[in-house]
Coordinates of C-alpha atoms in Angstrom, one line a residue:
M1 CA -20.8 -30.3 4.3
I2 CA -21.5 -28.3 7.4
F3 CA -23.5 -25.0 7.0
W4 CA -23.0 -22.2 9.7
H5 CA -26.2 -20.3 10.4
A6 CA -25.8 -17.1 12.7
T7 CA -27.5 -14.0 13.1
P8 CA -27.8 -11.4 11.9
S9 CA -28.1 -12.5 8.4
T10 CA -26.6 -9.4 7.1
R11 CA -23.9 -7.0 8.1
P12 CA -23.9 -3.3 7.7
L13 CA -21.0 -1.8 5.6
S14 CA -19.1 1.4 6.8
S15 CA -19.4 4.4 4.8
S16 CA -15.9 5.0 3.6
T17 CA -15.2 3.6 0.1
S18 CA -12.4 2.7 -2.2
P19 CA -12.9 2.4 -5.8
A20 CA -11.7 -0.6 -7.8
N21 CA -8.6 -0.3 -9.8
T22 CA -8.5 -1.7 -13.3
S23 CA -5.3 -0.5 -14.9
S24 CA -3.3 -3.6 -15.8
D25 CA -0.7 -2.9 -13.1
Q26 CA -3.3 -3.2 -10.4
S27 CA -5.9 -5.8 -9.1
P28 CA -9.4 -5.1 -10.3
V29 CA -10.4 -6.1 -6.6
S30 CA -10.7 -3.2 -4.3
E31 CA -9.6 -3.5 -0.6
K32 CA -13.3 -3.5 0.7
E33 CA -14.3 -6.3 -2.0
A34 CA -11.2 -8.5 -0.7
K35 CA -12.2 -7.7 2.9
Y36 CA -16.2 -8.5 2.3
Y37 CA -16.5 -10.6 -0.7
Y38 CA -16.9 -13.8 1.3
Y39 CA -19.1 -12.3 4.3
G40 CA -20.9 -15.0 6.0
L41 CA -18.4 -17.5 5.8
P42 CA -17.3 -18.9 9.3
S43 CA -13.6 -18.5 8.2
C44 CA -13.8 -15.1 6.8
P45 CA -11.3 -15.5 4.1
R46 CA -9.9 -12.7 2.1
L47 CA -10.5 -12.7 -1.6
V48 CA -7.2 -12.5 -3.5
A49 CA -8.6 -12.5 -7.0
R50 CA -11.5 -13.8 -9.2
S51 CA -11.7 -14.4 -13.0
S52 CA -15.1 -12.6 -12.8
S53 CA -13.8 -9.2 -11.6
L54 CA -14.4 -7.3 -14.8
T55 CA -17.4 -9.2 -16.2
I56 CA -19.5 -9.2 -13.1
P57 CA -18.3 -6.3 -10.8
W58 CA -18.9 -6.4 -7.1
K59 CA -21.7 -4.2 -6.0
E60 CA -21.0 -2.5 -2.8
P61 CA -24.3 -1.8 -0.8
T62 CA -25.0 1.9 -0.5
G63 CA -27.3 4.1 1.4
P64 CA -28.0 4.5 5.2
E65 CA -29.1 0.7 5.5
A66 CA -26.2 -0.7 3.4
Y67 CA -25.9 -4.3 4.5
L68 CA -24.0 -7.2 3.1
P69 CA -25.8 -10.4 2.2
R70 CA -24.5 -13.3 4.1
K71 CA -23.0 -15.9 1.9
E72 CA -22.9 -19.8 2.4
L73 CA -20.9 -22.7 1.0
L74 CA -23.1 -24.8 -0.9
P75 CA -22.6 -28.2 -2.8
A76 CA -21.8 -27.6 -6.7
G77 CA -23.6 -31.1 -7.8
G78 CA -25.4 -31.7 -11.0
H79 CA -22.9 -29.4 -13.2
A80 CA -21.1 -30.6 -16.3
L81 CA -17.9 -29.8 -14.9
G82 CA -18.3 -33.0 -12.6
A83 CA -17.7 -35.0 -15.8
V84 CA -14.3 -33.4 -16.7
W85 CA -13.0 -32.6 -13.3
D86 CA -10.6 -35.6 -12.8
K87 CA -8.4 -34.3 -16.0
L88 CA -9.4 -30.6 -15.6
G89 CA -8.4 -30.4 -11.7
Q90 CA -5.0 -31.9 -12.8
S91 CA -4.5 -29.3 -15.5
I92 CA -5.3 -26.5 -12.9
V93 CA -2.9 -27.9 -10.5
K94 CA -0.1 -27.9 -13.1
L95 CA -1.0 -24.3 -14.4
L96 CA -0.8 -23.1 -10.5
D97 CA 2.6 -25.0 -10.0
A98 CA 4.1 -23.6 -13.1
E99 CA 2.8 -20.0 -11.8
K100 CA 4.5 -20.8 -8.7
V101 CA 1.4 -20.3 -6.7
L102 CA 1.6 -21.4 -3.3
W103 CA -1.9 -22.9 -3.3
N104 CA -3.1 -25.3 -0.3
S105 CA -6.6 -26.3 -1.6
L106 CA -8.8 -26.6 -4.6
D107 CA -12.4 -27.1 -4.3
V108 CA -15.4 -26.9 -6.7
V109 CA -18.4 -25.2 -4.8
R110 CA -21.2 -22.9 -4.9
I111 CA -20.6 -19.4 -2.9
G112 CA -23.5 -17.2 -2.5
V113 CA -27.1 -16.6 -1.0
P114 CA -28.7 -19.9 -1.1
E115 CA -32.0 -18.5 -2.6
E116 CA -30.0 -17.2 -5.7
K117 CA -28.7 -20.6 -6.5
P118 CA -25.1 -19.3 -7.4
A119 CA -22.9 -20.8 -10.1
P120 CA -20.1 -23.1 -9.3
V121 CA -16.9 -21.9 -8.7
V122 CA -13.2 -23.4 -8.7
W123 CA -12.2 -22.1 -5.2
V124 CA -8.4 -22.0 -4.8
G125 CA -6.9 -21.7 -1.4
I126 CA -3.5 -19.6 -1.3
N127 CA -1.2 -19.4 1.6
P128 CA -1.9 -15.8 3.2
G129 CA 0.7 -13.1 1.7
T130 CA 2.1 -15.2 -1.0
L131 CA 0.4 -13.9 -4.1
S132 CA -0.3 -10.5 -5.2
P133 CA -3.9 -9.7 -6.3
V134 CA -2.5 -8.6 -9.7
K135 CA -0.7 -11.7 -10.4
G136 CA -3.7 -13.5 -8.8
F137 CA -5.9 -12.2 -11.3
Q138 CA -4.0 -13.2 -14.5
V139 CA -3.7 -16.7 -12.9
A140 CA -7.5 -16.9 -12.4
L141 CA -7.8 -15.7 -16.0
N142 CA -5.6 -18.5 -17.0
C143 CA -7.5 -21.0 -15.1
K144 CA -10.7 -19.9 -16.5
E145 CA -9.2 -20.4 -19.9
L146 CA -8.6 -23.9 -19.1
L147 CA -12.1 -24.4 -18.0
E148 CA -13.5 -22.7 -21.3
E149 CA -11.1 -25.1 -23.3
N150 CA -12.9 -28.0 -21.8
G151 CA -16.4 -26.8 -22.6
I152 CA -17.2 -25.3 -19.2
D153 CA -18.1 -21.6 -19.9
D154 CA -20.2 -20.8 -16.8
V155 CA -17.7 -21.6 -14.0
H156 CA -15.4 -19.0 -12.8
V157 CA -12.4 -19.1 -10.5
E158 CA -11.8 -17.5 -7.2
M159 CA -8.7 -17.4 -5.2
R160 CA -8.6 -16.6 -1.3
E161 CA -6.3 -16.6 1.6
S162 CA -6.3 -19.9 3.2
V163 CA -4.8 -21.9 6.0
V164 CA -5.0 -25.7 6.0
W165 CA -4.6 -27.5 9.6
G166 CA -3.7 -31.2 9.5
L167 CA -5.4 -33.3 12.1

């Protein structure tokens, strides 16, 4: 795995805000969260949806010195998910296909500030512009339910726009 380190380690956030929408026909992910949730990752992926949106709200930095923490991709090893991933990964793929999600990658990683030892997430890459945040949120919740049915209660599902290039 390659880790990218760049300065500055944080980024100022503009002062304009847009609150997250939480009605059943709208995504709980705000436009600002979609844009900045993965700040620090080299590919600058756009968040489409995450199963933790309602239980772990995104906290927008506030105040005159509002900065976003720079996130990194970290290995997810040493977690119970590894023991059931072969079967569970196939179940998630079947669910994504049944929902007609145009996905292009499926990874188990930790995403966050290294000092905080973030929990693993199932990270689903989606072809850009092919999945609405509302449907993405529902699919993420369905994937999370599969995890829980297999005894994995502490892993969430995140979906981001992604382009995969063949070499």
